[in-house]
Amino acid sequence: MMVKEKVPIKKIDNATARRVTFSKRRRGLFKKAEELSVLCDADVAVILFSSNDKLFHYSSSSMDEVLERRSLHSKNLEKLNQPSLELQLVEDTNYANLSKEVAERTLHLRRLRGEELQGLSIEELHQLEKSLEAGLSRVVAKKGEVIMNEIYHLQEKEVNLMGENDKLRQELLKISNARKQIICDSGDDRESSESTDICNSAGTPQDYESSCTSLKLGLPNSGC
């Protein structure tokens, strides 16, 4: 199987071979343009000039209409890329107003910190003092609110801890009472066992008295 030799992409020096290649590639290019137009429903226009300035062109519709649409599209893009003078003036005005507002607010903050107070009248200084006093009052009130919230939370924690301590104390008391009960029960068992042994070894009082009576009367009694 023979492999088709790949043609290097460079200018063909031989004029005849160059014209033949141009003719073949032109027909192939126009064919691809037609396929693209049919497959994708697109308006396609191709314009070619040969080396001897001969014009070749292909258009899926009217060439003039395609060229006109291209011209209008380019003009619309230029309009979009270049903002109108009116819009630019509005943007410049907004920028100037914002810059002025930022500068005024920055100066006001500096004066609240006690800076750049030169040039202020007594009335302006008085207004500045009132603003500072009002701000300080709000800060103090907020501080007191935060402190009270912290105290409330600490009190809640204290109540919870006291409740847990009471529960632990009750548990310990139950354990202690249970241990005492166990000790008492074991002690009662030992005392009952000892008493039974003593009674069994000593005998009943009636038997003792009967033996002694027989001894006094001179009767034979082996138990006295």
XYZ file of C-alpha atoms in Angstrom:
224
model
C 0.000 0.000 0.000
C 1.444 3.309 -1.065
C 1.274 6.204 1.364
C 0.312 9.546 -0.128
C 3.132 11.972 0.213
C 2.275 14.986 2.280
C 2.776 18.258 0.415
C 4.825 20.739 2.461
C 3.048 23.996 3.212
C 5.231 26.482 1.373
C 5.158 28.461 -1.837
C 5.318 26.311 -4.981
C 8.097 27.664 -7.161
C 6.946 26.040 -10.398
C 4.305 28.302 -11.969
C 2.442 25.517 -13.747
C 2.283 23.338 -10.643
C 1.207 26.405 -8.637
C -1.718 27.116 -10.998
C -2.818 23.473 -10.912
C -2.685 23.364 -7.123
C -4.596 26.655 -6.871
C -7.332 25.321 -9.133
C -7.683 22.091 -7.132
C -7.615 23.779 -3.730
C -10.078 26.450 -4.871
C -12.610 23.879 -5.950
C -12.120 21.992 -2.659
C -12.532 25.212 -0.648
C -15.743 26.178 -2.443
C -17.082 22.651 -1.925
C -16.375 22.812 1.840
C -18.037 26.249 2.010
C -21.139 24.856 0.315
C -21.238 21.905 2.708
C -20.898 24.237 5.700
C -23.760 26.375 4.420
C -26.067 23.393 3.921
C -25.203 21.509 7.110
C -25.253 24.503 9.463
C -27.778 26.760 7.689
C -25.164 29.527 7.560
C -24.533 32.317 5.074
C -21.054 31.754 3.652
C -19.097 33.927 1.245
C -15.608 33.213 -0.059
C -13.516 35.620 -2.176
C -10.244 34.601 -3.808
C -7.695 36.430 -5.943
C -5.197 34.398 -7.875
C -1.567 35.400 -8.328
C -2.484 37.150 -11.586
C -5.317 39.110 -9.856
C -8.116 36.989 -11.228
C -11.219 37.057 -9.016
C -12.997 33.902 -7.832
C -15.875 33.905 -5.372
C -18.565 31.731 -3.867
C -21.646 32.737 -1.883
C -24.419 30.611 -0.453
C -26.790 33.556 -1.042
C -26.306 36.969 -2.563
C -22.713 38.141 -2.263
C -23.822 41.758 -1.908
C -26.170 40.910 0.948
C -23.476 38.987 2.794
C -20.981 41.833 2.362
C -23.566 44.381 3.551
C -24.339 42.324 6.643
C -20.637 42.062 7.399
C -20.243 45.849 7.095
C -23.209 46.545 9.397
C -21.942 44.022 11.940
C -18.546 45.701 12.064
C -20.100 49.133 12.576
C -22.297 47.829 15.404
C -19.263 46.335 17.124
C -17.456 49.664 16.881
C -20.422 51.418 18.465
C -20.472 48.903 21.301
C -16.758 49.275 21.914
C -16.927 53.084 21.874
C -19.357 54.482 24.483
C -21.385 57.493 23.508
C -20.364 60.963 24.567
C -23.523 61.365 26.664
C -22.851 58.141 28.575
C -19.255 59.173 29.145
C -20.374 62.546 30.536
C -22.783 60.816 32.926
C -20.059 58.467 34.128
C -17.658 61.378 34.648
C -20.295 63.265 36.647
C -21.057 60.252 38.838
C -17.366 59.697 39.454
C -16.898 63.343 40.445
C -19.868 63.213 42.847
C -18.647 60.003 44.450
C -15.137 61.386 44.845
C -16.519 64.516 46.498
C -18.686 62.456 48.883
C -15.745 60.228 49.839
C -13.574 63.280 50.544
C -16.288 64.870 52.739
C -16.851 61.700 54.746
C -13.119 61.190 55.202
C -12.767 64.753 56.523
C -15.718 64.228 58.885
C -14.137 61.063 60.311
C -10.844 62.854 60.859
C -12.591 65.650 62.711
C -14.395 63.111 64.891
C -10.918 61.865 65.857
C -9.940 65.433 66.742
C -7.922 66.074 63.567
C -8.055 68.959 61.083
C -10.181 71.187 63.305
C -8.634 74.395 62.013
C -11.028 76.748 60.277
C -14.127 75.524 62.124
C -16.423 78.104 63.678
C -17.778 77.933 67.226
C -21.105 76.659 65.941
C -19.432 73.915 63.901
C -17.305 72.910 66.875
C -20.449 72.823 69.026
C -22.198 70.544 66.518
C -19.130 68.324 66.424
C -19.143 68.133 70.222
C -22.827 67.141 70.249
C -22.143 64.440 67.684
C -19.322 63.060 69.797
C -21.463 63.111 72.963
C -24.317 61.329 71.204
C -21.940 58.740 69.821
C -20.325 58.257 73.226
C -23.758 57.794 74.838
C -24.625 55.083 72.326
C -21.297 53.387 72.940
C -21.814 53.437 76.715
C -25.362 52.107 76.349
C -24.188 49.316 74.087
C -21.381 48.487 76.491
C -23.866 48.270 79.391
C -26.125 46.018 77.321
C -23.245 43.682 76.528
C -22.185 43.580 80.193
C -25.739 42.767 81.330
C -25.975 39.973 78.774
C -22.695 38.526 80.044
C -23.948 38.710 83.645
C -27.209 36.999 82.668
C -25.337 34.176 80.951
C -23.014 33.768 83.947
C -26.017 33.584 86.283
C -27.571 30.906 84.106
C -24.334 28.937 84.245
C -24.237 29.328 88.024
C -27.803 27.996 88.382
C -27.003 25.052 86.134
C -23.854 24.245 88.100
C -25.730 24.426 91.412
C -28.361 22.054 90.051
C -25.672 19.601 88.941
C -24.009 19.860 92.379
C -27.333 19.043 94.091
C -27.792 16.005 91.871
C -24.283 14.782 92.674
C -24.837 15.340 96.400
C -28.054 13.315 96.304
C -26.318 10.507 94.426
C -23.514 10.444 97.005
C -26.076 10.414 99.849
C -27.876 7.453 98.271
C -24.606 5.557 97.906
C -23.667 6.299 101.550
C -27.070 5.154 102.858
C -26.857 1.972 100.807
C -23.448 1.169 102.283
C -24.716 1.781 105.834
C -27.692 -0.500 105.232
C -25.419 -3.265 103.977
C -23.201 -2.938 107.087
C -26.206 -2.974 109.451
C -27.710 -6.041 107.764
C -24.471 -7.990 108.082
C -24.127 -6.978 111.787
C -27.679 -8.134 112.630
C -27.007 -11.535 111.067
C -23.907 -12.076 113.212
C -25.715 -11.048 116.460
C -28.639 -13.403 115.712
C -26.277 -16.335 115.122
C -24.375 -15.720 118.394
C -27.597 -15.501 120.402
C -28.815 -18.804 119.013
C -25.549 -20.539 119.982
C -25.701 -19.215 123.548
C -29.263 -20.330 124.045
C -28.554 -23.806 122.737
C -25.526 -24.277 125.024
C -27.189 -22.966 128.219
C -30.510 -24.762 127.967
C -33.890 -23.423 129.066
C -34.455 -21.897 132.530
C -37.175 -24.412 133.334
C -34.800 -27.358 132.910
C -32.293 -25.695 135.241
C -34.875 -25.076 137.966
C -36.226 -28.657 137.722
C -32.750 -30.116 138.210
C -32.011 -28.025 141.253
C -35.356 -28.942 142.870
C -34.612 -32.675 142.520
C -31.222 -32.138 144.125
C -32.750 -30.431 147.169
C -35.267 -33.265 147.706
C -32.563 -35.915 147.593
C -33.839 -37.396 144.341
C -31.415 -38.804 141.868
C -30.800 -36.307 138.996
C -27.841 -36.604 136.778
C -28.296 -33.161 135.249
C -27.810 -31.051 138.428
